[in-house]
PDB file of C-alpha atoms in Angstrom:
ATOM      1  CA  MET O 682      -1.914 -19.468 -23.194  1.00 43.00           C
ATOM      2  CA  GLY O 683      -3.399 -18.767 -26.598  1.00 42.00           C
ATOM      3  CA  ASN O 684      -1.574 -17.212 -29.522  1.00 42.00           C
ATOM      4  CA  PHE O 685      -1.769 -13.415 -29.519  1.00 41.00           C
ATOM      5  CA  LYS O 686      -0.883 -11.140 -32.381  1.00 41.00           C
ATOM      6  CA  ILE O 687       1.060  -8.277 -30.912  1.00 41.00           C
ATOM      7  CA  ASN O 688       1.084  -4.856 -32.460  1.00 40.00           C
ATOM      8  CA  THR O 689       4.707  -3.711 -32.590  1.00 43.00           C
ATOM      9  CA  SER O 690       3.872  -0.167 -33.691  1.00 47.00           C
ATOM     10  CA  ASP O 691       4.299   2.913 -31.558  1.00 57.00           C
ATOM     11  CA  ALA O 692       1.505   1.716 -29.246  1.00 67.00           C
ATOM     12  CA  PRO O 693       2.367  -1.836 -28.131  1.00 81.00           C
ATOM     13  CA  ILE O 694      -0.015  -4.007 -26.170  1.00 86.00           C
ATOM     14  CA  PHE O 695       0.690  -6.307 -23.229  1.00 90.00           C
ATOM     15  CA  ILE O 696      -0.565  -9.664 -22.080  1.00 90.00           C
ATOM     16  CA  LEU O 697      -1.659 -10.069 -18.470  1.00 88.00           C
ATOM     17  CA  THR O 698      -0.969 -13.393 -16.765  1.00 83.00           C
ATOM     18  CA  GLY O 699      -2.623 -15.015 -13.803  1.00 74.00           C
ATOM     19  CA  PHE O 700      -1.173 -18.321 -12.671  1.00 71.00           C
ATOM     20  CA  PRO O 701       0.918 -19.812 -15.515  1.00 66.00           C
ATOM     21  CA  GLY O 702       0.562 -23.560 -15.749  1.00 65.00           C
ATOM     22  CA  MET O 703      -2.653 -23.505 -13.712  1.00 65.00           C
ATOM     23  CA  GLU O 704      -4.987 -21.855 -16.235  1.00 66.00           C
ATOM     24  CA  ALA O 705      -7.672 -24.507 -15.717  1.00 68.00           C
ATOM     25  CA  MET O 706      -7.826 -23.614 -12.008  1.00 71.00           C
ATOM     26  CA  GLU O 707      -7.681 -19.830 -12.356  1.00 69.00           C
ATOM     27  CA  ALA O 708     -11.414 -19.411 -11.738  1.00 72.00           C
ATOM     28  CA  TRP O 709     -11.034 -21.220  -8.407  1.00 77.00           C
ATOM     29  CA  LEU O 710      -7.790 -19.486  -7.537  1.00 74.00           C
ATOM     30  CA  SER O 711      -9.478 -16.134  -8.123  1.00 78.00           C
ATOM     31  CA  VAL O 712     -11.955 -16.834  -5.289  1.00 83.00           C
ATOM     32  CA  PRO O 713      -9.495 -16.117  -2.406  1.00 83.00           C
ATOM     33  CA  LEU O 714      -8.277 -13.008  -4.248  1.00 83.00           C
ATOM     34  CA  LEU O 715     -11.842 -11.749  -4.589  1.00 86.00           C
ATOM     35  CA  LEU O 716     -12.348 -12.471  -0.893  1.00 89.00           C
ATOM     36  CA  LEU O 717      -9.284 -10.333  -0.105  1.00 88.00           C
ATOM     37  CA  TYR O 718     -10.745  -7.540  -2.225  1.00 91.00           C
ATOM     38  CA  ALA O 719     -14.124  -7.791  -0.496  1.00 92.00           C
ATOM     39  CA  ILE O 720     -12.600  -7.674   2.993  1.00 92.00           C
ATOM     40  CA  SER O 721     -10.345  -4.766   2.017  1.00 93.00           C
ATOM     41  CA  ILE O 722     -13.091  -2.682   0.414  1.00 94.00           C
ATOM     42  CA  VAL O 723     -15.690  -3.298   3.142  1.00 94.00           C
ATOM     43  CA  GLY O 724     -13.196  -2.917   5.999  1.00 93.00           C
ATOM     44  CA  ASN O 725     -11.616   0.316   4.794  1.00 95.00           C
ATOM     45  CA  THR O 726     -14.986   1.813   3.869  1.00 95.00           C
ATOM     46  CA  LEU O 727     -16.263   1.097   7.386  1.00 93.00           C
ATOM     47  CA  ILE O 728     -13.188   2.731   8.940  1.00 93.00           C
ATOM     48  CA  ILE O 729     -13.744   5.892   6.852  1.00 94.00           C
ATOM     49  CA  LEU O 730     -17.457   6.054   7.722  1.00 92.00           C
ATOM     50  CA  ILE O 731     -16.851   5.483  11.431  1.00 91.00           C
ATOM     51  CA  VAL O 732     -14.162   8.179  11.665  1.00 91.00           C
ATOM     52  CA  LYS O 733     -16.368  10.594   9.723  1.00 90.00           C
ATOM     53  CA  GLN O 734     -19.526   9.983  11.763  1.00 87.00           C
ATOM     54  CA  GLU O 735     -18.055   9.621  15.253  1.00 85.00           C
ATOM     55  CA  GLN O 736     -17.308  13.072  16.632  1.00 84.00           C
ATOM     56  CA  SER O 737     -14.972  11.711  19.311  1.00 82.00           C
ATOM     57  CA  LEU O 738     -12.716  10.296  16.580  1.00 84.00           C
ATOM     58  CA  HIS O 739     -12.038  13.667  14.959  1.00 87.00           C
ATOM     59  CA  GLN O 740      -8.458  13.608  16.208  1.00 90.00           C
ATOM     60  CA  PRO O 741      -5.130  13.608  14.328  1.00 91.00           C
ATOM     61  CA  MET O 742      -4.503   9.879  14.805  1.00 90.00           C
ATOM     62  CA  TYR O 743      -7.866   8.956  13.302  1.00 91.00           C
ATOM     63  CA  CYS O 744      -7.519  11.512  10.511  1.00 93.00           C
ATOM     64  CA  PHE O 745      -4.334   9.738   9.431  1.00 94.00           C
ATOM     65  CA  LEU O 746      -6.081   6.383   9.827  1.00 93.00           C
ATOM     66  CA  SER O 747      -8.949   7.427   7.549  1.00 94.00           C
ATOM     67  CA  LEU O 748      -6.415   8.702   5.009  1.00 95.00           C
ATOM     68  CA  LEU O 749      -4.655   5.320   5.200  1.00 95.00           C
ATOM     69  CA  SER O 750      -7.999   3.622   4.513  1.00 95.00           C
ATOM     70  CA  VAL O 751      -8.655   5.874   1.516  1.00 96.00           C
ATOM     71  CA  ASN O 752      -5.209   5.010   0.192  1.00 96.00           C
ATOM     72  CA  ASP O 753      -5.775   1.271   0.737  1.00 95.00           C
ATOM     73  CA  LEU O 754      -9.010   1.525  -1.239  1.00 96.00           C
ATOM     74  CA  GLY O 755      -6.967   3.159  -3.989  1.00 95.00           C
ATOM     75  CA  VAL O 756      -4.533   0.221  -3.997  1.00 93.00           C
ATOM     76  CA  SER O 757      -7.397  -2.276  -4.232  1.00 93.00           C
ATOM     77  CA  PHE O 758      -9.283  -0.476  -6.997  1.00 94.00           C
ATOM     78  CA  SER O 759      -6.056   0.025  -8.985  1.00 94.00           C
ATOM     79  CA  THR O 760      -5.543  -3.721  -9.420  1.00 90.00           C
ATOM     80  CA  LEU O 761      -9.134  -5.003  -9.280  1.00 88.00           C
ATOM     81  CA  PRO O 762     -10.200  -4.389 -12.952  1.00 87.00           C
ATOM     82  CA  THR O 763      -7.343  -6.288 -14.604  1.00 89.00           C
ATOM     83  CA  VAL O 764      -7.265  -9.081 -11.996  1.00 86.00           C
ATOM     84  CA  LEU O 765     -10.972  -9.699 -12.563  1.00 84.00           C
ATOM     85  CA  SER O 766     -10.671  -9.526 -16.351  1.00 84.00           C
ATOM     86  CA  ALA O 767      -7.591 -11.776 -16.525  1.00 82.00           C
ATOM     87  CA  LEU O 768      -8.532 -14.443 -13.981  1.00 79.00           C
ATOM     88  CA  CYS O 769     -12.318 -14.559 -14.238  1.00 78.00           C
ATOM     89  CA  PHE O 770     -13.006 -13.597 -17.852  1.00 79.00           C
ATOM     90  CA  HIS O 771      -9.644 -14.475 -19.482  1.00 79.00           C
ATOM     91  CA  ALA O 772      -9.450 -11.002 -21.043  1.00 83.00           C
ATOM     92  CA  GLN O 773      -5.678 -10.735 -20.925  1.00 86.00           C
ATOM     93  CA  VAL O 774      -4.837  -8.014 -23.443  1.00 90.00           C
ATOM     94  CA  ILE O 775      -4.176  -4.496 -22.131  1.00 90.00           C
ATOM     95  CA  ALA O 776      -3.154  -1.480 -24.192  1.00 90.00           C
ATOM     96  CA  PHE O 777       0.112   0.316 -23.491  1.00 91.00           C
ATOM     97  CA  ASN O 778      -1.507   3.537 -22.231  1.00 92.00           C
ATOM     98  CA  ALA O 779      -3.939   1.626 -20.023  1.00 93.00           C
ATOM     99  CA  CYS O 780      -1.003  -0.329 -18.596  1.00 93.00           C
ATOM    100  CA  LEU O 781       0.859   2.923 -17.928  1.00 94.00           C
ATOM    101  CA  ALA O 782      -2.167   4.364 -16.126  1.00 94.00           C
ATOM    102  CA  GLN O 783      -2.552   1.310 -13.914  1.00 94.00           C
ATOM    103  CA  MET O 784       1.176   1.196 -13.185  1.00 94.00           C
ATOM    104  CA  PHE O 785       1.075   4.876 -12.193  1.00 96.00           C
ATOM    105  CA  PHE O 786      -1.793   4.449  -9.726  1.00 96.00           C
ATOM    106  CA  ILE O 787      -0.419   1.242  -8.160  1.00 94.00           C
ATOM    107  CA  HIS O 788       2.959   2.836  -7.470  1.00 94.00           C
ATOM    108  CA  PHE O 789       1.429   6.188  -6.514  1.00 96.00           C
ATOM    109  CA  PHE O 790      -0.718   4.629  -3.774  1.00 95.00           C
ATOM    110  CA  SER O 791       2.189   2.454  -2.580  1.00 92.00           C
ATOM    111  CA  TRP O 792       4.477   5.469  -2.245  1.00 93.00           C
ATOM    112  CA  THR O 793       1.709   7.465  -0.569  1.00 96.00           C
ATOM    113  CA  GLU O 794       1.127   4.695   1.976  1.00 95.00           C
ATOM    114  CA  SER O 795       4.754   4.929   3.061  1.00 95.00           C
ATOM    115  CA  GLY O 796       4.356   8.666   3.657  1.00 95.00           C
ATOM    116  CA  ILE O 797       1.128   8.170   5.615  1.00 96.00           C
ATOM    117  CA  LEU O 798       2.789   5.599   7.875  1.00 96.00           C
ATOM    118  CA  LEU O 799       5.596   8.106   8.491  1.00 96.00           C
ATOM    119  CA  ALA O 800       3.046  10.792   9.405  1.00 96.00           C
ATOM    120  CA  MET O 801       1.348   8.354  11.778  1.00 95.00           C
ATOM    121  CA  SER O 802       4.678   7.602  13.463  1.00 95.00           C
ATOM    122  CA  PHE O 803       5.209  11.349  13.956  1.00 95.00           C
ATOM    123  CA  ASP O 804       1.752  11.525  15.530  1.00 95.00           C
ATOM    124  CA  ARG O 805       2.667   8.760  17.995  1.00 94.00           C
ATOM    125  CA  TYR O 806       6.039  10.401  18.705  1.00 95.00           C
ATOM    126  CA  VAL O 807       4.421  13.735  19.628  1.00 94.00           C
ATOM    127  CA  ALA O 808       1.639  12.066  21.633  1.00 92.00           C
ATOM    128  CA  ILE O 809       4.099  10.130  23.818  1.00 92.00           C
ATOM    129  CA  CYS O 810       7.247  12.271  23.854  1.00 91.00           C
ATOM    130  CA  ASN O 811       5.661  15.720  23.913  1.00 90.00           C
ATOM    131  CA  PRO O 812       2.027  15.283  24.994  1.00 90.00           C
ATOM    132  CA  LEU O 813       1.613  18.802  26.388  1.00 90.00           C
ATOM    133  CA  ARG O 814       2.214  20.313  22.942  1.00 92.00           C
ATOM    134  CA  TYR O 815       0.264  17.684  21.012  1.00 93.00           C
ATOM    135  CA  ALA O 816      -2.699  19.960  20.262  1.00 91.00           C
ATOM    136  CA  THR O 817      -0.496  22.877  19.198  1.00 92.00           C
ATOM    137  CA  ILE O 818       1.834  20.793  16.992  1.00 93.00           C
ATOM    138  CA  LEU O 819      -0.766  18.627  15.260  1.00 93.00           C
ATOM    139  CA  THR O 820      -3.251  21.295  14.284  1.00 92.00           C
ATOM    140  CA  ASN O 821      -5.648  20.851  11.377  1.00 91.00           C
ATOM    141  CA  ALA O 822      -3.439  23.083   9.238  1.00 93.00           C
ATOM    142  CA  HIS O 823      -0.327  21.041  10.009  1.00 94.00           C
ATOM    143  CA  ILE O 824      -2.160  17.765   9.344  1.00 94.00           C
ATOM    144  CA  MET O 825      -3.391  19.067   5.993  1.00 94.00           C
ATOM    145  CA  ALA O 826       0.141  20.210   5.114  1.00 95.00           C
ATOM    146  CA  MET O 827       1.614  16.800   5.993  1.00 95.00           C
ATOM    147  CA  CYS O 828      -1.012  14.966   3.932  1.00 94.00           C
ATOM    148  CA  LEU O 829      -0.565  17.339   0.997  1.00 95.00           C
ATOM    149  CA  CYS O 830       3.221  16.950   1.059  1.00 95.00           C
ATOM    150  CA  THR O 831       2.862  13.159   1.097  1.00 95.00           C
ATOM    151  CA  VAL O 832       0.524  13.148  -1.913  1.00 95.00           C
ATOM    152  CA  VAL O 833       2.539  15.717  -3.895  1.00 96.00           C
ATOM    153  CA  ARG O 834       5.799  13.854  -3.234  1.00 95.00           C
ATOM    154  CA  SER O 835       4.341  10.581  -4.502  1.00 95.00           C
ATOM    155  CA  PHE O 836       2.719  12.213  -7.532  1.00 96.00           C
ATOM    156  CA  ALA O 837       5.896  14.050  -8.539  1.00 95.00           C
ATOM    157  CA  PHE O 838       8.142  10.977  -8.232  1.00 95.00           C
ATOM    158  CA  ILE O 839       5.788   8.499  -9.916  1.00 95.00           C
ATOM    159  CA  LEU O 840       4.841  10.858 -12.761  1.00 94.00           C
ATOM    160  CA  VAL O 841       8.355  10.350 -14.145  1.00 94.00           C
ATOM    161  CA  PHE O 842       7.762   6.592 -14.626  1.00 94.00           C
ATOM    162  CA  PRO O 843       5.322   6.937 -17.572  1.00 93.00           C
ATOM    163  CA  LEU O 844       7.587   9.554 -19.162  1.00 92.00           C
ATOM    164  CA  LEU O 845      10.591   7.218 -18.946  1.00 92.00           C
ATOM    165  CA  LEU O 846       8.588   4.254 -20.232  1.00 92.00           C
ATOM    166  CA  HIS O 847       7.374   6.232 -23.251  1.00 89.00           C
ATOM    167  CA  ARG O 848      10.954   6.551 -24.489  1.00 88.00           C
ATOM    168  CA  LEU O 849      11.470   2.766 -24.554  1.00 88.00           C
ATOM    169  CA  SER O 850      10.841   0.441 -27.473  1.00 87.00           C
ATOM    170  CA  PHE O 851       8.929  -2.790 -26.947  1.00 85.00           C
ATOM    171  CA  CYS O 852       9.713  -5.103 -29.835  1.00 76.00           C
ATOM    172  CA  HIS O 853       9.137  -8.554 -28.368  1.00 70.00           C
ATOM    173  CA  SER O 854       6.789 -10.829 -30.280  1.00 61.00           C
ATOM    174  CA  LYS O 855       4.801 -11.194 -27.065  1.00 71.00           C
ATOM    175  CA  ASN O 856       4.878  -8.511 -24.371  1.00 86.00           C
ATOM    176  CA  ILE O 857       3.847 -10.883 -21.602  1.00 87.00           C
ATOM    177  CA  LEU O 858       3.696  -9.430 -18.097  1.00 87.00           C
ATOM    178  CA  SER O 859       4.408 -11.485 -14.988  1.00 82.00           C
ATOM    179  CA  HIS O 860       1.155 -10.588 -13.232  1.00 83.00           C
ATOM    180  CA  ALA O 861      -2.474  -9.691 -13.816  1.00 86.00           C
ATOM    181  CA  TYR O 862      -1.557  -6.021 -13.377  1.00 89.00           C
ATOM    182  CA  CYS O 863       1.149  -3.651 -14.606  1.00 91.00           C
ATOM    183  CA  LEU O 864       4.248  -2.874 -12.552  1.00 89.00           C
ATOM    184  CA  HIS O 865       7.217  -0.723 -13.565  1.00 89.00           C
ATOM    185  CA  VAL O 866       9.801  -3.455 -13.007  1.00 86.00           C
ATOM    186  CA  ASP O 867       7.807  -5.862 -15.205  1.00 86.00           C
ATOM    187  CA  MET O 868       7.394  -3.398 -18.047  1.00 90.00           C
ATOM    188  CA  ILE O 869      11.059  -2.435 -18.295  1.00 90.00           C
ATOM    189  CA  LYS O 870      12.029  -6.134 -18.451  1.00 86.00           C
ATOM    190  CA  LEU O 871      10.147  -6.329 -21.753  1.00 88.00           C
ATOM    191  CA  ALA O 872      11.912  -3.374 -23.396  1.00 89.00           C
ATOM    192  CA  CYS O 873      14.478  -4.019 -26.103  1.00 88.00           C
ATOM    193  CA  THR O 874      16.331  -0.727 -25.549  1.00 87.00           C
ATOM    194  CA  ASP O 875      18.575   0.450 -22.734  1.00 88.00           C
ATOM    195  CA  VAL O 876      16.623   0.676 -19.453  1.00 90.00           C
ATOM    196  CA  SER O 877      19.507   1.888 -17.272  1.00 91.00           C
ATOM    197  CA  LEU O 878      17.878   5.273 -16.650  1.00 93.00           C
ATOM    198  CA  ASN O 879      14.621   3.609 -15.589  1.00 91.00           C
ATOM    199  CA  SER O 880      16.459   1.243 -13.252  1.00 89.00           C
ATOM    200  CA  TYR O 881      18.634   3.926 -11.667  1.00 92.00           C
ATOM    201  CA  TYR O 882      15.703   6.295 -11.221  1.00 94.00           C
ATOM    202  CA  GLY O 883      13.532   3.544  -9.725  1.00 90.00           C
ATOM    203  CA  LEU O 884      16.249   2.543  -7.257  1.00 88.00           C
ATOM    204  CA  SER O 885      16.944   6.198  -6.352  1.00 91.00           C
ATOM    205  CA  ILE O 886      13.364   7.048  -5.446  1.00 92.00           C
ATOM    206  CA  VAL O 887      12.950   3.766  -3.552  1.00 89.00           C
ATOM    207  CA  LEU O 888      15.915   4.751  -1.367  1.00 89.00           C
ATOM    208  CA  PHE O 889      14.756   8.359  -1.070  1.00 90.00           C
ATOM    209  CA  THR O 890      11.164   7.482  -0.143  1.00 91.00           C
ATOM    210  CA  PHE O 891      10.792   3.983   1.288  1.00 91.00           C
ATOM    211  CA  GLY O 892      14.338   3.976   2.605  1.00 91.00           C
ATOM    212  CA  LEU O 893      14.171   7.420   4.212  1.00 94.00           C
ATOM    213  CA  ASP O 894      10.640   6.871   5.549  1.00 95.00           C
ATOM    214  CA  SER O 895      11.547   3.557   7.166  1.00 94.00           C
ATOM    215  CA  VAL O 896      14.654   5.063   8.799  1.00 95.00           C
ATOM    216  CA  LEU O 897      12.635   7.999  10.189  1.00 96.00           C
ATOM    217  CA  ILE O 898       9.939   5.630  11.470  1.00 96.00           C
ATOM    218  CA  PHE O 899      12.620   3.529  13.166  1.00 95.00           C
ATOM    219  CA  ILE O 900      14.184   6.635  14.771  1.00 96.00           C
ATOM    220  CA  SER O 901      10.776   7.828  16.003  1.00 95.00           C
ATOM    221  CA  TYR O 902      10.210   4.511  17.757  1.00 94.00           C
ATOM    222  CA  ILE O 903      13.663   4.589  19.321  1.00 95.00           C
ATOM    223  CA  LEU O 904      12.738   7.989  20.803  1.00 94.00           C
ATOM    224  CA  ILE O 905       9.292   6.707  21.803  1.00 94.00           C
ATOM    225  CA  LEU O 906      10.808   3.675  23.539  1.00 92.00           C
ATOM    226  CA  ARG O 907      13.262   5.901  25.398  1.00 92.00           C
ATOM    227  CA  SER O 908      10.401   8.093  26.639  1.00 91.00           C
ATOM    228  CA  VAL O 909       8.285   5.104  27.607  1.00 90.00           C
ATOM    229  CA  LEU O 910      11.105   3.510  29.611  1.00 88.00           C
ATOM    230  CA  ALA O 911      11.460   6.763  31.532  1.00 87.00           C
ATOM    231  CA  ILE O 912       7.879   6.420  32.835  1.00 84.00           C
ATOM    232  CA  SER O 913       7.962   5.128  36.410  1.00 82.00           C
ATOM    233  CA  SER O 914       4.605   3.350  36.397  1.00 84.00           C
ATOM    234  CA  GLN O 915       4.556   0.012  34.599  1.00 85.00           C
ATOM    235  CA  GLU O 916       0.840   0.382  33.922  1.00 86.00           C
ATOM    236  CA  GLU O 917       1.405   3.749  32.241  1.00 86.00           C
ATOM    237  CA  ARG O 918       4.300   2.315  30.217  1.00 87.00           C
ATOM    238  CA  LEU O 919       2.101  -0.491  28.898  1.00 87.00           C
ATOM    239  CA  LYS O 920      -0.699   1.955  28.168  1.00 86.00           C
ATOM    240  CA  ALA O 921       1.635   4.183  26.153  1.00 85.00           C
ATOM    241  CA  LEU O 922       3.080   1.254  24.202  1.00 86.00           C
ATOM    242  CA  ASN O 923      -0.394  -0.119  23.509  1.00 86.00           C
ATOM    243  CA  THR O 924      -1.288   3.047  21.575  1.00 85.00           C
ATOM    244  CA  CYS O 925       1.553   2.194  19.142  1.00 89.00           C
ATOM    245  CA  VAL O 926       0.848  -1.491  18.557  1.00 90.00           C
ATOM    246  CA  SER O 927      -1.606  -0.970  15.678  1.00 90.00           C
ATOM    247  CA  HIS O 928       0.771   1.352  13.873  1.00 91.00           C
ATOM    248  CA  ILE O 929       3.762  -0.958  14.387  1.00 93.00           C
ATOM    249  CA  LEU O 930       1.789  -3.866  12.888  1.00 92.00           C
ATOM    250  CA  ALA O 931       0.694  -1.684   9.940  1.00 93.00           C
ATOM    251  CA  VAL O 932       4.331  -0.729   9.304  1.00 94.00           C
ATOM    252  CA  LEU O 933       5.469  -4.362   9.423  1.00 92.00           C
ATOM    253  CA  ILE O 934       2.776  -5.700   7.079  1.00 92.00           C
ATOM    254  CA  PHE O 935       3.635  -2.942   4.595  1.00 92.00           C
ATOM    255  CA  TYR O 936       7.440  -2.929   4.647  1.00 92.00           C
ATOM    256  CA  VAL O 937       8.188  -6.644   5.159  1.00 88.00           C
ATOM    257  CA  PRO O 938       6.329  -7.830   1.996  1.00 84.00           C
ATOM    258  CA  MET O 939       7.690  -4.853   0.045  1.00 83.00           C
ATOM    259  CA  VAL O 940      11.310  -5.668   0.959  1.00 81.00           C
ATOM    260  CA  SER O 941      10.658  -9.367   0.262  1.00 80.00           C
ATOM    261  CA  VAL O 942       9.248  -8.578  -3.205  1.00 77.00           C
ATOM    262  CA  SER O 943      12.274  -6.412  -3.972  1.00 74.00           C
ATOM    263  CA  ILE O 944      14.682  -9.185  -2.935  1.00 76.00           C
ATOM    264  CA  VAL O 945      12.787 -11.831  -4.914  1.00 73.00           C
ATOM    265  CA  HIS O 946      12.702  -9.656  -8.050  1.00 69.00           C
ATOM    266  CA  ARG O 947      16.438  -8.920  -7.917  1.00 68.00           C
ATOM    267  CA  PHE O 948      17.910 -12.175  -6.642  1.00 69.00           C
ATOM    268  CA  GLY O 949      15.211 -14.802  -7.167  1.00 65.00           C
ATOM    269  CA  ALA O 950      15.525 -15.386 -10.912  1.00 65.00           C
ATOM    270  CA  GLY O 951      15.734 -19.146 -10.340  1.00 69.00           C
ATOM    271  CA  LEU O 952      12.653 -19.329  -8.133  1.00 72.00           C
ATOM    272  CA  PRO O 953       9.376 -20.722  -9.536  1.00 72.00           C
ATOM    273  CA  HIS O 954       7.105 -18.106 -11.084  1.00 70.00           C
ATOM    274  CA  ALA O 955       4.440 -18.956  -8.508  1.00 69.00           C
ATOM    275  CA  VAL O 956       6.736 -17.562  -5.776  1.00 74.00           C
ATOM    276  CA  HIS O 957       6.973 -14.197  -7.575  1.00 72.00           C
ATOM    277  CA  ILE O 958       3.193 -14.090  -7.936  1.00 74.00           C
ATOM    278  CA  LEU O 959       2.657 -14.990  -4.274  1.00 74.00           C
ATOM    279  CA  MET O 960       5.062 -12.286  -3.079  1.00 77.00           C
ATOM    280  CA  SER O 961       3.379  -9.634  -5.229  1.00 77.00           C
ATOM    281  CA  ILE O 962      -0.022 -10.702  -3.906  1.00 76.00           C
ATOM    282  CA  LEU O 963       1.244 -10.361  -0.331  1.00 79.00           C
ATOM    283  CA  TYR O 964       2.613  -6.900  -1.138  1.00 83.00           C
ATOM    284  CA  LEU O 965      -0.459  -5.453  -2.893  1.00 86.00           C
ATOM    285  CA  PHE O 966      -3.389  -7.396  -1.440  1.00 86.00           C
ATOM    286  CA  VAL O 967      -2.606  -8.193   2.190  1.00 88.00           C
ATOM    287  CA  PRO O 968      -1.862  -4.741   3.747  1.00 91.00           C
ATOM    288  CA  PRO O 969      -5.163  -3.165   2.542  1.00 92.00           C
ATOM    289  CA  MET O 970      -7.013  -6.165   3.969  1.00 91.00           C
ATOM    290  CA  LEU O 971      -5.206  -6.369   7.322  1.00 92.00           C
ATOM    291  CA  ASN O 972      -5.006  -2.659   8.196  1.00 92.00           C
ATOM    292  CA  PRO O 973      -8.736  -2.215   8.965  1.00 92.00           C
ATOM    293  CA  ILE O 974      -8.797  -5.540  10.825  1.00 91.00           C
ATOM    294  CA  ILE O 975      -5.835  -4.554  13.002  1.00 91.00           C
ATOM    295  CA  TYR O 976      -7.231  -1.124  13.839  1.00 89.00           C
ATOM    296  CA  SER O 977     -10.706  -2.545  14.481  1.00 86.00           C
ATOM    297  CA  ILE O 978      -9.323  -5.066  16.958  1.00 84.00           C
ATOM    298  CA  LYS O 979      -6.735  -2.875  18.680  1.00 82.00           C
ATOM    299  CA  THR O 980      -8.595   0.473  18.788  1.00 82.00           C
ATOM    300  CA  LYS O 981     -11.298   0.449  21.442  1.00 80.00           C
ATOM    301  CA  GLU O 982     -13.281   3.357  19.994  1.00 81.00           C
ATOM    302  CA  ILE O 983     -13.473   1.825  16.510  1.00 85.00           C
ATOM    303  CA  ARG O 984     -14.203  -1.639  17.876  1.00 83.00           C
ATOM    304  CA  HIS O 985     -17.035  -0.311  20.050  1.00 82.00           C
ATOM    305  CA  ARG O 986     -18.508   1.651  17.122  1.00 83.00           C
ATOM    306  CA  LEU O 987     -18.414  -1.448  14.890  1.00 82.00           C
ATOM    307  CA  LEU O 988     -20.137  -3.546  17.532  1.00 80.00           C
ATOM    308  CA  LYS O 989     -22.723  -0.819  17.927  1.00 78.00           C
ATOM    309  CA  MET O 990     -23.362  -0.805  14.162  1.00 75.00           C
ATOM    310  CA  PHE O 991     -23.899  -4.569  13.929  1.00 73.00           C
ATOM    311  CA  PHE O 992     -25.542  -5.181  17.297  1.00 70.00           C
ATOM    312  CA  ARG O 993     -27.642  -2.067  17.881  1.00 64.00           C
ATOM    313  CA  SER O 994     -29.976  -3.784  20.304  1.00 47.00           C
ATOM    314  CA  LYS O 995     -27.175  -4.738  22.687  1.00 55.00           C
ATOM    315  CA  PHE O 996     -25.122  -1.526  22.638  1.00 52.00           C
TER     316      PHE O 996
END
C-alpha cells in the first residue's frame, strides 16, 4: 500500500483496504464481488416489480418480502461505491463524514433486516396458528405500523453511532480500515481515546435488537411447530411447513454469518486478515444475493411469474 499523508485535524480521513497482500490480484478478486452485486440488485429488483405488478401477491407475506428486497438493495448500494473505488480504481481514501454516513446506512439496513425477518415470522405464526383471524390481525394498517416501528427502531438506535464517534479522537499516523467499507467496530479500533461507551452501547443494542429478535423468531417457530404437529393429515402438515421454509432459510443466512462475524471480531485476533474479510463478505454480500433466489425457487407464485417474464411464448 502506498504512503498516505493523513490529516490529523478535527476531520480525519481513513484508508479503505481490499485484500492486503494481494493488491496485484484485486482487480480479479473484485469480479466475484461485482457478480454478487449484480445478482443481488437484479434479483431484488425483480422481486419488488413482481409483487407490485401481480395483484394476487398483494398479501401481507409478499408485502414483507418486497420490503425485505428493498432493504437488501439498501445493503448492496451502501457498500457498492467504496468497494468499487477501492478494488477497481484503487481510490482508497475516504473522509471522516463520508465514512460515518456509510457506516450509518450499513448498520441501519442490517438492523432493519432483523426487524423485517421478525415481522415475517409473526406473519407465518398467525397464518398457521390462527388462520381464521389472519385477515383481521394483519390488516394494511397493522402491516404499515409494524414496518414503521422496525424502521424507526433501527434509525433511533443507529443514529447514536455517529454521535458517539464524533466525540473520539483519531490520532494514528494511518487510519487504515480493515475493509473496503466503514463499520463501527473498525472505526472505534482506530481511536486513541477511551471507546468504552461505544463498545457498551454497541453490545447493548445488539442484544436488544438482534438478540431479542432472534429469540422471538425462535419462539414463534416453536409455537408454529406445535400447531403443525397437531394437524392430523401428514399432507397438510407438510404443506404448512413448506410455507415457512423460505423464511427459515432467510433467517439462517442472515443470523449465522452475523454471529460468525461477531465471534471472529472478538475472539479471532490471531486469525489471518483474509478470514475477517471473508466473514464480512458473507455477512454483507451473501444474504442480499440469496434471499431473492430462495424466494424465487420456493414460492410458486413468484417462480411462475418469473418464468412468464422470461418465457412469454410458453406461459
